[in-house]
Structure formats: structure tokens, C-alpha cells
XYZ file of C-alpha atoms in Angstrom:
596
model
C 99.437 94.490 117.071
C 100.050 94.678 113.284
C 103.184 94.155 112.005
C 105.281 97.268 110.940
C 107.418 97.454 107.906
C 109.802 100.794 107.147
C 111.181 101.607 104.090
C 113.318 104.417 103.647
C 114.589 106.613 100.567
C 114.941 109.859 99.203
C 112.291 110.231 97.275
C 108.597 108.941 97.738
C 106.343 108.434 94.985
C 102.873 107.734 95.820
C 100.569 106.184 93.043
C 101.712 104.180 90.186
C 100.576 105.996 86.829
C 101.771 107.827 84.254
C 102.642 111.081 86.607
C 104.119 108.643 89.470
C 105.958 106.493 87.017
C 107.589 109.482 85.115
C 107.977 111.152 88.867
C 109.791 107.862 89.848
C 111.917 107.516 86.972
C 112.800 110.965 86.604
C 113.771 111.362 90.298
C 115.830 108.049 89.993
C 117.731 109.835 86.554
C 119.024 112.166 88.989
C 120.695 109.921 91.255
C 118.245 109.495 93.908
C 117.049 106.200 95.601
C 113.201 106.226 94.834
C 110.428 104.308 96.446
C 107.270 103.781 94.225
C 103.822 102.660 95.985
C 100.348 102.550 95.110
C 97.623 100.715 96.933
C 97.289 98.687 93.510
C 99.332 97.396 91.421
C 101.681 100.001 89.383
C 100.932 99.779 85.970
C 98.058 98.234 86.219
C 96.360 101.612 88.709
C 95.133 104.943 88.235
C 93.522 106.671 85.619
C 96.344 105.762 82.789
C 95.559 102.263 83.126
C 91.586 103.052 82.049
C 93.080 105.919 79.618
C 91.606 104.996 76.194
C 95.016 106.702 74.744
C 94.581 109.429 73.385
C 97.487 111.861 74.086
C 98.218 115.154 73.041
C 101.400 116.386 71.747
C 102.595 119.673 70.704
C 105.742 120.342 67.872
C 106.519 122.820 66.135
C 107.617 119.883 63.679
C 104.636 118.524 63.352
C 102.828 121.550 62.095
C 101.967 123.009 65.315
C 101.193 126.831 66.503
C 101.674 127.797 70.118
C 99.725 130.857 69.960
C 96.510 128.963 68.523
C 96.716 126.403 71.234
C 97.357 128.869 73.875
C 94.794 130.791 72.467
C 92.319 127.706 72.662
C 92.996 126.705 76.201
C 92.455 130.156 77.015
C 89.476 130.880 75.808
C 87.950 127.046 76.383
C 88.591 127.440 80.099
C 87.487 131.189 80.527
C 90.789 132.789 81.644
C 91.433 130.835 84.933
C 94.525 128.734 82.756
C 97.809 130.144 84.069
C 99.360 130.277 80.364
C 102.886 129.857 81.524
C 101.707 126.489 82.711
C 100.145 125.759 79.874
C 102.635 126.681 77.549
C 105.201 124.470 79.454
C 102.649 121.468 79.387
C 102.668 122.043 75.650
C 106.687 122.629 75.072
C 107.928 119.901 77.520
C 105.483 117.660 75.612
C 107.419 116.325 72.819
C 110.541 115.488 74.877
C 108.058 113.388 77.135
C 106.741 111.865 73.839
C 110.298 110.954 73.127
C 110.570 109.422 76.404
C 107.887 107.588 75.863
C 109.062 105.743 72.443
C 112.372 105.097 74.250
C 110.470 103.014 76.723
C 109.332 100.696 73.811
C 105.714 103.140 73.699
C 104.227 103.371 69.633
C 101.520 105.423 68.559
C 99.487 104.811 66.034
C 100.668 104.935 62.466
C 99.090 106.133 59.494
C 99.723 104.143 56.297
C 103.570 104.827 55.184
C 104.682 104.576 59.015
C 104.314 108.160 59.714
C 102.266 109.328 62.979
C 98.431 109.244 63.107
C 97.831 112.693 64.389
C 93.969 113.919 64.677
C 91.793 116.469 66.098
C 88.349 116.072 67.159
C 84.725 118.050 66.427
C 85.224 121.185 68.277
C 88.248 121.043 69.839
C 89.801 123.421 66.905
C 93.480 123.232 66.581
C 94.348 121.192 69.235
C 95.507 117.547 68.335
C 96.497 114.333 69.244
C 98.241 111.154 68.560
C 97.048 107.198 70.050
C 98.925 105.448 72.439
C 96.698 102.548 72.593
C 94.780 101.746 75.741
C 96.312 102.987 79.003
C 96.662 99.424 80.119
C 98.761 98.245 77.134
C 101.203 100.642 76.767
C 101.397 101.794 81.095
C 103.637 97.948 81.746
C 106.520 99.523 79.559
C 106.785 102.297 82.199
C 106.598 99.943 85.091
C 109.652 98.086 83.128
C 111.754 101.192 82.609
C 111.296 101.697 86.287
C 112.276 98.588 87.629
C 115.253 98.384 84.929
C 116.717 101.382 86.157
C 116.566 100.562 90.118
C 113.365 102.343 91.636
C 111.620 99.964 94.524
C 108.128 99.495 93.488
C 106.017 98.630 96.778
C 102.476 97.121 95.534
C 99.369 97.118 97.434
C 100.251 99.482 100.158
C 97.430 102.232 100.789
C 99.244 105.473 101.747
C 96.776 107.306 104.314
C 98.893 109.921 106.244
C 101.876 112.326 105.602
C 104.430 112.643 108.232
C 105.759 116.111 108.777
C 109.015 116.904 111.102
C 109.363 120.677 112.093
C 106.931 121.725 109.643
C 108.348 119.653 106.517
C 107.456 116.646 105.210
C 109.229 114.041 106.451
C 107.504 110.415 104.651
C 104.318 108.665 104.848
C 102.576 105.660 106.185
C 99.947 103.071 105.439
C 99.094 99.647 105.381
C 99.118 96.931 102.858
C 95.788 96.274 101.379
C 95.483 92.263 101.865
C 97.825 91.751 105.176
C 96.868 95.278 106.932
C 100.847 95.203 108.024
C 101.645 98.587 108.755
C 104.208 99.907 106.548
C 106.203 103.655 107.186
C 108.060 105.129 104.711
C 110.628 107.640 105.890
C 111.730 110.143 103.148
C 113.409 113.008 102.501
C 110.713 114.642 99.860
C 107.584 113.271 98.603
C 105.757 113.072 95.054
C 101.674 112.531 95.493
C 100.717 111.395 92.408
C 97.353 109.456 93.356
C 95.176 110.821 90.773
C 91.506 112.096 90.963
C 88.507 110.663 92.393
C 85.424 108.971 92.038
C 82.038 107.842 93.679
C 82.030 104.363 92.231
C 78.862 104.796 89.894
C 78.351 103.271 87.065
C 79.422 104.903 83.505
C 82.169 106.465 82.054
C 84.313 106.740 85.659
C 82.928 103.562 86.326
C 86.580 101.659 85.842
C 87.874 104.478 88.141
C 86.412 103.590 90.842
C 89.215 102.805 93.433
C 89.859 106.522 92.753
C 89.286 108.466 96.430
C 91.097 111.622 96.549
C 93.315 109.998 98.699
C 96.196 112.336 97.448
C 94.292 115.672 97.689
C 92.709 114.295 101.369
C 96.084 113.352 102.769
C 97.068 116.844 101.522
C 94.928 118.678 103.223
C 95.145 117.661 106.702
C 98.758 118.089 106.291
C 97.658 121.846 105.783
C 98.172 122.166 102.123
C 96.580 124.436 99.901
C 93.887 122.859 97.460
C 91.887 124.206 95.081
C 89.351 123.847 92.175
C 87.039 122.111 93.923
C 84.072 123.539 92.303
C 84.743 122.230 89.002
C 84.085 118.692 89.786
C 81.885 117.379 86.995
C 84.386 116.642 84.287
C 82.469 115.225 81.279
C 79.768 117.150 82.209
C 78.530 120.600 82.007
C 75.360 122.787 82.295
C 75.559 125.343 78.798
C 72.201 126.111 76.631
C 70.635 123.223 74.975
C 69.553 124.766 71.934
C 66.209 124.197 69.666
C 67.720 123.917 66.257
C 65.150 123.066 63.995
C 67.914 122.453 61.191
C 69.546 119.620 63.290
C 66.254 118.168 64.711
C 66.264 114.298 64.110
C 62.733 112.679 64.143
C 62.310 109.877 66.783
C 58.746 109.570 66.619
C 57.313 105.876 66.211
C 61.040 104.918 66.542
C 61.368 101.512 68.403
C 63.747 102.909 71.743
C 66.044 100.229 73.063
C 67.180 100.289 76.830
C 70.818 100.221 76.867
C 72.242 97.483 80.048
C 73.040 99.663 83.007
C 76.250 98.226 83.120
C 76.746 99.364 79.477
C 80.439 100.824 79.183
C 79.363 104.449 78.670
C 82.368 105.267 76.418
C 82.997 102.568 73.575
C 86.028 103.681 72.590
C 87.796 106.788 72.237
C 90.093 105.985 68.851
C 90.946 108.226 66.495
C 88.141 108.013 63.870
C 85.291 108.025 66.631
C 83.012 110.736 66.763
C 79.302 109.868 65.801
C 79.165 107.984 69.459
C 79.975 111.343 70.840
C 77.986 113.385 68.563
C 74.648 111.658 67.943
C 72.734 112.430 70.973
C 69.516 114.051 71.112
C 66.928 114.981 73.363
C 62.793 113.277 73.592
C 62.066 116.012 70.985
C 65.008 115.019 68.593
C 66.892 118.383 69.414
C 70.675 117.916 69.687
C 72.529 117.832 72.574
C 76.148 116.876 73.905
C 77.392 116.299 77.286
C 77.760 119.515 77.503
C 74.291 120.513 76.715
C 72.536 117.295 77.965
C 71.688 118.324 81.434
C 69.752 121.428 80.483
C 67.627 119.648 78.434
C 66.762 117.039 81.406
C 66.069 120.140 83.724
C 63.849 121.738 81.481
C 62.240 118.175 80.957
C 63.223 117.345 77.640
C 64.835 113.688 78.787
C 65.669 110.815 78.263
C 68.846 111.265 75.990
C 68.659 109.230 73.062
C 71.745 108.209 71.439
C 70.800 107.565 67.441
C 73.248 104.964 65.542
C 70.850 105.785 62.144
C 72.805 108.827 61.960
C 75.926 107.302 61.906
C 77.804 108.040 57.984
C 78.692 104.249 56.802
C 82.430 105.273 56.370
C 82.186 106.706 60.561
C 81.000 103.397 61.968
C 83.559 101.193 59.563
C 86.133 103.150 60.829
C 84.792 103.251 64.400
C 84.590 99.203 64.381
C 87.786 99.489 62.801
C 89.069 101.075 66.204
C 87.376 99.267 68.303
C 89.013 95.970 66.790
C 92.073 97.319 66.935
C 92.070 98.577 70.384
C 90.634 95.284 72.024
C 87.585 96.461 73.004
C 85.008 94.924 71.381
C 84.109 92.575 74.495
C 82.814 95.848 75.942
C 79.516 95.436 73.811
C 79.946 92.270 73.279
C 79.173 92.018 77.448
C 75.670 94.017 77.183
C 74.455 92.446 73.408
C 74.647 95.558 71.280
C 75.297 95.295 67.492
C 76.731 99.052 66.376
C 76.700 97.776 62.611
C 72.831 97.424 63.029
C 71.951 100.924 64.047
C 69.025 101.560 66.076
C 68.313 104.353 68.780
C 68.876 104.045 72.354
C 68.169 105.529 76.040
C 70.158 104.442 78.960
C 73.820 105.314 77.015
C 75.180 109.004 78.098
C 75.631 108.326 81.568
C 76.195 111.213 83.230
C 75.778 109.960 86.934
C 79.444 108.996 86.799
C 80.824 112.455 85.806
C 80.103 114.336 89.179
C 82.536 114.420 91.722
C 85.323 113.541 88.866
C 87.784 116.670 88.954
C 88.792 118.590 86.029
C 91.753 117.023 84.607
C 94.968 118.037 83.410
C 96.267 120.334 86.166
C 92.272 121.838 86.944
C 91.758 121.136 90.492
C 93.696 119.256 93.407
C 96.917 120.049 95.563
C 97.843 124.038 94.746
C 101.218 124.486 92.782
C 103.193 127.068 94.078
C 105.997 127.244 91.243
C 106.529 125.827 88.477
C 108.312 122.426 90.012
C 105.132 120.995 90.688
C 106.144 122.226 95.045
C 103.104 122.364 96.822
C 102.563 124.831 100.137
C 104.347 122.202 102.411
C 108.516 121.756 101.919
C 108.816 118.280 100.813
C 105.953 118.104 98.977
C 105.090 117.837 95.422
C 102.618 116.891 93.400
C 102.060 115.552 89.547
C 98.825 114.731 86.992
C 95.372 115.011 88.242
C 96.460 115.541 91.883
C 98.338 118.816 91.187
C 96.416 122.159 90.787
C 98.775 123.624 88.305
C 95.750 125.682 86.089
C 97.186 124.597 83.123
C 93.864 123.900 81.793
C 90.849 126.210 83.119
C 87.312 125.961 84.482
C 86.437 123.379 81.196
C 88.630 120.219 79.906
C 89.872 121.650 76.438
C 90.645 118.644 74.532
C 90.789 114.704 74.568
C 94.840 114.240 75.491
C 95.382 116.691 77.771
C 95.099 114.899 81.070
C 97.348 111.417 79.902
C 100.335 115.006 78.538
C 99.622 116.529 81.643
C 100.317 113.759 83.968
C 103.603 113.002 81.784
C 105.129 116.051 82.205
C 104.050 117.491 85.682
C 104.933 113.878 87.066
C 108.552 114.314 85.533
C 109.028 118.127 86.406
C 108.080 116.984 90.096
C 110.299 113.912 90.492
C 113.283 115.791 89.635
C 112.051 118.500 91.782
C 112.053 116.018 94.980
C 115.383 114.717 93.734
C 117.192 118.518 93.701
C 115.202 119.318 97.451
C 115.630 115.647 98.734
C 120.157 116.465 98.508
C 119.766 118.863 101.033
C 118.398 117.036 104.159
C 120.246 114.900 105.854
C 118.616 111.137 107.308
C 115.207 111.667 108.575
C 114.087 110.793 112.161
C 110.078 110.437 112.597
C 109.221 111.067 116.158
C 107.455 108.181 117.631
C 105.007 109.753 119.325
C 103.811 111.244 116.490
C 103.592 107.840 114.430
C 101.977 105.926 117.161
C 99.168 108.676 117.144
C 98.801 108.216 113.287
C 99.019 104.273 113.564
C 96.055 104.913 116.258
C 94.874 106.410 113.280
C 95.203 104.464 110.524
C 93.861 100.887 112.342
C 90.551 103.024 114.720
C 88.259 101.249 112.454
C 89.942 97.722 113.176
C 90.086 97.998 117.016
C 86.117 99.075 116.901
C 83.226 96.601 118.015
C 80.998 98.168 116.291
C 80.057 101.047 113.721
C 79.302 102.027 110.531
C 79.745 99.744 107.516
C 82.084 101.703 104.796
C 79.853 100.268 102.131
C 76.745 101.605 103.731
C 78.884 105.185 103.902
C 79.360 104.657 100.024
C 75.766 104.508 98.890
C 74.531 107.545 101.444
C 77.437 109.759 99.896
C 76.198 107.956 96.231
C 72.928 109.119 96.595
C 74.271 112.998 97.602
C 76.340 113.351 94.517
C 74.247 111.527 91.603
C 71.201 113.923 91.061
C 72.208 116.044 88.439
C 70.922 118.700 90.521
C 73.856 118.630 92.742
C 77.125 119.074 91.427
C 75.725 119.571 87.577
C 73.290 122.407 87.985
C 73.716 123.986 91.062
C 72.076 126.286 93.382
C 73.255 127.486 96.596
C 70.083 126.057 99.057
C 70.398 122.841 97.494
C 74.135 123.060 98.004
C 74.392 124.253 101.613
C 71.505 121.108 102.278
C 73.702 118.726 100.839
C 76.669 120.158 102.645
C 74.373 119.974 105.990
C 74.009 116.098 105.361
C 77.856 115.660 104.402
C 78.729 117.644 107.395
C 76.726 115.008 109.500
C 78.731 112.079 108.031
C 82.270 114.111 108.712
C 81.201 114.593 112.357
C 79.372 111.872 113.436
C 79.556 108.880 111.252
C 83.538 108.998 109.599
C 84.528 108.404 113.187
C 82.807 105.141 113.876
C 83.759 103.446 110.333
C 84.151 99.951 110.995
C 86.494 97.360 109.588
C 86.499 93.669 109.919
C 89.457 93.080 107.905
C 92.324 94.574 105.623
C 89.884 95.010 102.279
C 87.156 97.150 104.520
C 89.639 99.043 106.447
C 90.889 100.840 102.838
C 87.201 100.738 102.085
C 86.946 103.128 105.424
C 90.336 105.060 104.755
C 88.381 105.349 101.152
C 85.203 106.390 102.598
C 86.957 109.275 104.749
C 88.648 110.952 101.966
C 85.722 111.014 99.806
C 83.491 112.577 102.344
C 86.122 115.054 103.081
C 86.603 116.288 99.256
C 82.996 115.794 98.985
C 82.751 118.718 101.540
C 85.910 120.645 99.651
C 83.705 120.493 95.952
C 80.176 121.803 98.054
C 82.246 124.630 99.900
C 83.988 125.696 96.681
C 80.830 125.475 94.714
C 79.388 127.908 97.442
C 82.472 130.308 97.345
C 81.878 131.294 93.445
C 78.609 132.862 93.204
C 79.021 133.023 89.718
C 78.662 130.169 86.734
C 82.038 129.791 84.802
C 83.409 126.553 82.682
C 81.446 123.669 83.994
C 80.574 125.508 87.422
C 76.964 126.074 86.928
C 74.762 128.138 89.575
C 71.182 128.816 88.795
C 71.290 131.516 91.006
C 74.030 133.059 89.439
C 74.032 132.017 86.254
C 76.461 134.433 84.872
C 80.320 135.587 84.743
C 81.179 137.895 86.930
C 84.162 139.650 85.407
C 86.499 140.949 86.898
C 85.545 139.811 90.301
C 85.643 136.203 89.758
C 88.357 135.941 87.361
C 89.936 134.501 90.282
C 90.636 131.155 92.255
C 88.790 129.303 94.594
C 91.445 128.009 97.487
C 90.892 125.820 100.304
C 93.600 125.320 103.403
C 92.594 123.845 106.766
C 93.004 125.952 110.021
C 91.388 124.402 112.590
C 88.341 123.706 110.338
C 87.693 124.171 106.685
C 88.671 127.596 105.485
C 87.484 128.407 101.748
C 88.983 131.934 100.007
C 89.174 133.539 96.436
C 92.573 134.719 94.956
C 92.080 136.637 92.174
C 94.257 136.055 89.117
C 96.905 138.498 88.006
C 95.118 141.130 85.355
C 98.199 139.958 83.034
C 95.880 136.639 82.234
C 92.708 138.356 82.319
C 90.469 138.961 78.721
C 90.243 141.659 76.678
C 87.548 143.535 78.965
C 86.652 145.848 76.287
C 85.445 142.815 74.187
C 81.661 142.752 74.307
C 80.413 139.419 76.846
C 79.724 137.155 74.684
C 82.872 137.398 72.088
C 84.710 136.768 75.832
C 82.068 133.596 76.301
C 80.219 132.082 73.191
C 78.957 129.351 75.478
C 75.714 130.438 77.047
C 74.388 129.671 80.570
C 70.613 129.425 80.822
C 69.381 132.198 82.709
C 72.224 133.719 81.527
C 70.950 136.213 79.162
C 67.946 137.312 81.586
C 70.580 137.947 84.521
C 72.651 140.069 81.770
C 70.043 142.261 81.180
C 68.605 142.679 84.360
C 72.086 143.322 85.240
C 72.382 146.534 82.770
């Protein structure tokens, strides 16, 4: 029998990054007593800690116009924003930036100490500052939190939420090295335990602890999720154009194999843009990673990624950044020399962007006000687990997701703080936690079963064709879905674990098969392509039927329904198509005109 550890408060934070340290800290500001865990190590978990820092602020101060950046947003993420979220993302932003440098957190400076701000290629208006990498500047929070009183709990894996009469009532897990079972009564809750991941290499690749456990323990708790479908952040299927003008000649070029463990991202610093920029196809047509997996459907791969191009005054300042943001061991590890140029295959990795959610408020637990409250009482949610559509069905701008986090994770913890002073001390049944314990430790008490490891590759091998969650199509979908629905039903339930390490590898294995099944089910639902949703077999918008939302709640078994938008945040319909969408679908124009 493992041992059992209970730790009560008013507030629960679960997950330890920027949105659950500002949740924490926030909550704690308004009197409550707080309890921060992650199944990490705060400050050094989540997304923020990987974040290469860039974050986006928005003042009126500093030059700034609201309607341009609304206007942006909007348009970038074809209408499914909600603009009042976005527009509070954007205003709450600066006092969150303030809270920041109170913290001891410095962006970067330009010469004469004022702050670096930047933009990058076509992202228009919408700018930035540089906070350094997530993991340098994310201890300061972790200070501020323990300065001011909240009880940071490391290494505890939250699986289940505890409800009492229909509200949520606390949480339970197990520590992640002794498997001691650990119950957390509270009197409101804050899930702030990011996105997720399927642990392949590339850009996500640091990421990879990250397994929807927020969104998953949501759900069977009968939550509301949705955004599901848009679940290849980094990614996306628009027209790779033929421009002879921008055609680069790789013929007789010498092509060198990047490492597969290359880093996929270099750096993301303020003066870095050629490493984004500079891919093209076999042919020497442009692309981006937006454009990238047409060209590899139609044939036109492998992506080459061509340093030549590079101006000398981009890659000084590029090494510059790298330098400066101690990351220079990253090629350092695989043997690659920027300053000598060269082209290379094997560097836009785009096997790790499926199955990453939109972030910034795109996809996760459903928002149902402006607090950051879920569907459940006692529950809220902050940063890339909380479906507040304050960005749409595309990621508008680098900075977004690190603003986002810092201001839905504050807005919630003070939200749990206000709801948490009117309950009194909660009671968890018994019965009801010695079912979940039964639970949490199944895969322990098992003689056999199904390695989680073995779990990892088969649901690996689903989700990395680009052909599955990149470009989609509904038979292929509905035959992965078949296959995922096999490992829900027959092999989640005989996980086995031989110790605490492979029991959160099964808890791990669980929640990615179940949003795994969310993303297929949503990608069904909108027979229509929109942001970085791409169907072949609808390969258009369908306005204004689909300017609307993809939900998911669980009744029994997975129910998936559309809730269309108000007409308040809809486009101009009388603008002709494509002044509503400049980004073109292939197919898209064919299905247009068979259409009329």
C-alpha cells in the first residue's frame, strides 16, 4: 500500500510555468493559501522553461495601435479569435510586463538602455520584446513565489480531479520518484499544465514531458474542450507557390545531412530571420513552414535550408544572438559551422509540430467568461491549457503564447482566490478517492501488460506522417481514429508499470491517446479547411457555416459539436473570398469554382 500524503489549501495550482506561477502568485496577492505542483520541477517545467523569449507586449506608450493588432489577429486566424479576449490579452499585457521587471525579469536593451522592441517578416504590426531564454528568466518567478508564501510541491504528477456535488473539490496524484500517493483537497483549482507533445524529435522535441495531462484530466471531469483540430502548430498546409523570381539554384550544390538530433530551431532572438526564411524546395522554389508540406505532397521534397543566402550583416547578428542567449552548444552538439554557409536537408523538422496545439488561448479547456472559469465550478484554467480564442485557427505572431500564459494565468488565480472565499473546508468522500487511487496505481498492481514505451512509438508512428494531422482527409482520419480507438479500448487498460518513472510514463501514455482521439474527432467535425486545419476533401472555407467552434464534452462517450460564433465577430461577408483569406488552400480554387 503506497503511502498517502494530503495537502490542503484554497487554491490549487497545477503546473509550474509562467501561467501557474502568475496563477499562484496572483491567487496568493489576494490572501489565499496556494499550493503549487507540477510533476517537474517549477521553474525549471513546461513550455516557458524551453521558451526562446520572445514576448509580446502591447502599449499605447510604446507606439502601439489596438485596432491594427486586433485587426491582425483577426484576420491571421480567420475570424474564430473572440476579440474581447484578445483585446484583454493585449491591454492586461503591459501591467504583466511590469510584473515581470518587479520580479528582477530584463528584456533586452537596445544601445542607450531603452527596450529592444522588434517585429518579424510577416507578422505586420505586431511586436515584441526578449526576455532571454525561458529557463533564465522562469527561476525569478519561482523566487517571487516562494518569497511571498505559496507551497511549491515538486515532482508530484496530478492525474485526477476530485469533484464533490458536482464542483471541484482538489486533485490527486503521485510523486514521480517515490509513487507516494499524494491528495490535495482544495477549495478551487487552476490547471495550468500546458500543451502536449508526442516526444519526436525537432522543434517540440524539449517539450516532450508535455501530455495533455491538463486538458485529459479535464475532460473526464466533464469539461468542455475544444480546438482540437488545430493541432499542428508550426505547421500548416497553404499553396506552395512556383515563383520563378525567388527560385534559388541548387543544382550541383554539395547537400549536407543535418544530425537528426539537430535542434530544429537555433534560436529565436531578435535579429533572426534568414534561419526561418531560407528554405526551399528540390526545385529551389521557396517555401516556409507554412508552405513546406504542400510541396512534399506534391513531391517536391526534401526541404533544403540554404545558409548562401544568408545577408553577412543577418548571420553576424544571428551569431550575435546566439552568443548572447547561450545557445551556441546547440550546434556545437551536431558539428555545424553557420559562418561557413552551405545548404542542408534534414533541418525543418516538421514531425514534431503535429499533435502540438495552437498556442496562446487556441485550443484546450473551454473558457466560459472572461476569468479564465471553465464549465465545472472550481475550475479554471490559464496559458496553453485554456481555450480562451484569443488567437484563432493560425498562431499570429512569435510572443503571443509566453503574453498569453502571463495574463490568463494571473486573471485565473485571482479568479480561484474570489470563488475559493465562499466554500467552506472541503470533505472528499472516501469512497470516491479509493476508486481513483484504484485508479491511479492499476498499472502497478498488474502482472503483466503493455509497456508505456511500446504505447509511445505505436501512437508516434499514427501522428508523424504528414498526412495525418498536416494534410488531412477524412478516410485517412477515421482509419487512424479506428487504430487509436483500439489502443483506448483495449490496450490503455492493461498499461503496465514496474516502478514510479513508468507508472507517469502510463498516466502519460493515457492522456495522449485520449487527446489523440479529441484532435482526429475534431478534425472530422469541420469539413472545411480553415487556419492550419487542412482537409483535402474540403479544401475550402465554408462561410458562414463554419465560422464556428468545434467543442468536445464527454457523456458517456466522446461527444463532438459545432457552436457557431456570434455574427458580431464574423467578416465582412460582402468582401469578395479571397480579400477575407489571402492564404490559399490547394484545391482550393478548383472547389471555389466548382462551387459557383
Amino acid at each position: 500500500m503506497q503511502v498517502e500524503r494530503e495537502i490542503e489549501s484554497d487554491v490549487l495550482v497545477i503546473g509550474g510555468g509562467m501561467a501557474g506561477l502568475f496563477a499562484a502568485i496572483k491567487a496568493k496577492e489576494e490572501g489565499s493559501e496556494v499550493v503549487l505542483v507540477d510533476k517537474n520541477y517549477v521553474s525549471r517545467s513546461g513550455s516557458t522553461c524551453f521558451a526562446e523569449g520572445d514576448y509580446s507586449v502591447f502599449s499605447t506608450e510604446w507606439g502601439h495601435d489596438l485596432a491594427s493588432w486586433l485587426d491582425r489577429v483577426r484576420v491571421s486566424g480567420e475570424y474564430l479569435n473572440d476579440p474581447e479576449w484578445t483585446e484583454i490579452t493585449l491591454k492586461d499585457s503591459i501591467e504583466r510586463y511590469r510584473d515581470l521587471l518587479r520580479m528582477g525579469v530584463r528584456a533586452k536593451e537596445k544601445e542607450g538602455g531603452d527596450i529592444l522592441t522588434y517585429t518579424r517578416p510577416g507578422f505586420g504590426p505586431l511586436e515584441c520584446c526578449f526576455l532571454g531564454r525561458g529557463w533564465t528568466f522562469l527561476p525569478a518567478l519561482r523566487r517571487e513565489a516562494s518569497k511571498r508564501g505559496v507551497t511549491i510541491v515538486d515532482r508530484v504528477m496530478v492525474t485526477d480531479l476530485i469533484l464533490e456535488d458536482g464542483v471541484v473539490a482538489g486533485a490527486c496524484g503521485f510523486h514521480t520518484r517515490t509513487a507516494e500517493f499524494y491528495v490535495f483537497p482544495a477549495k478551487a483549482v487552476v490547471l495550468c499544465t500546458g500543451n502536449g507533445t508526442f516526444d519526436m524529435a525537432g522543434a517540440m522535441a524539449p517539450v516532450s514531458f508535455l501530455s495533455y495531462d491538463g486538458i485529459a484530466m479535464a475532460y473526464r471531469a466533464g469539461a468542455e474542450i475544444g480546438g482540437m483540430e488545430f493541432s499542428c502548430v508550426g505547421a500548416a498546409a497553404f499553396v506552395a507557390e512556383r515563383d520563378e523570381k525567388a527560385r534559388i539554384d541548387v543544382s550541383g550544390r554539395t547537400i549536407h545531412m543535418a544530425p537528426a538530433h539537430y535542434p530544429a530551431w537555433v534560436s529565436y532572438g531578435p535579429h533572426i530571420s534568414f534561419n526561418l526564411d531560407n528554405y526551399v524546395d528540390a526545385e529551389g522554389f521557396r517555401v516556409s513552414r507554412l508552405t513546406a508540406p504542400h510541396a512534399i505532397h506534391e513531391g517536391r521534397g526534401p526541404i533544403l535550408w540554404v545558409l548562401d543566402a544568408a545577408r553577412p550583416e543577418d548571420l553576424e547578428a544571428t551569431l550575435r544572438d546566439i552568443r548572447d542567449s547561450r545557445t551556441t552548444f546547440r550546434l556545437e552538439r551536431v558539428g555545424i559551422d553557420l559562418a561557413k554557409g552551405g545548404v542542408y536537408a534534414g533541418v525543418l523538422r516538421l514531425e514534431s509540430t503535429p499533435g502540438h496545439l495552437i498556442f496562446g488561448g487556441g485550443a484546450g479547456v473551454v473558457s466560459k467568461d472572461k476569468a479564465c472559469a471553465t464549465s465545472l465550478p472550481g475550475l479554471y484554467a490559464g496559458g496553453d491549457t485554456c481555450y480562451t480564442r484569443a488567437v484563432g485557427a493560425s498562431y499570429p505572431a512569435f510572443g503571443f503564447g509566453l503574453r498569453n500564459a502571463s495574463v490568463t494565468g494571473a486573471r485565473a488565480g485571482k479568479a480561484a482566490a474570489l470563488f475559493s472565499w465562499k466554500r467552506g473546508r472541503i470533505s472528499i468522500d472516501k469512497e470516491r478517492l479509493r476508486r481513483v487511487r484504484e485508479y491511479v496505481y492499476g498499472p502497478l498492481e498488474r502482472k503483466g501488460g503493455f509497456d508505456p514505451r511500446w504505447v509511445h512509438l505505436q501512437l508516434q508512428n499514427l501522428v508523424t506522417p504528414y498526412y495525418a494531422l498536416i494534410i488531412k482527409r477524412g478516410d485517412r482520419l477515421q482509419a487512424f481514429l479506428t487504430i487509436v480507438e483500439f489502443l483506448r479500448d483495449h490496450i490503455s487498460p492493461k498499461l503496465l508499470a514496474r516502478d514510479a518513472h513508468s507508472l507517469r510514463l502510463c498516466h502519460e501514455a493515457r492522456n495522449r491517446i485520449l487527446a489523440l482521439e479529441m484532435m482526429l474527432r475534431s478534425s472530422l467535425a469541420r469539413t472545411e479547411s480553415r487556419g492550419i486545419h487542412y482537409r483535402e476533401d474540403f479544401p475550402s472555407r465554408v462561410d458562414p457555416y463554419w465560422l464556428a467552434l468545434v467543442k468536445i464534452r464527454g457523456e458517456g462517450e466522446m461527444r463532438v459539436f459545432r457552436e457557431p460564433i456570434p455574427e458580431d465577430y464574423w467578416p465582412d461577408m460582402s468582401e469578395e473570398y479571397r480579400k477575407r483569406y489571402p492564404m490559399r488552400f490547394p484545391g482550393e480554387d478548383r472547389a471555389l469554382c466548382e462551387k459557383d
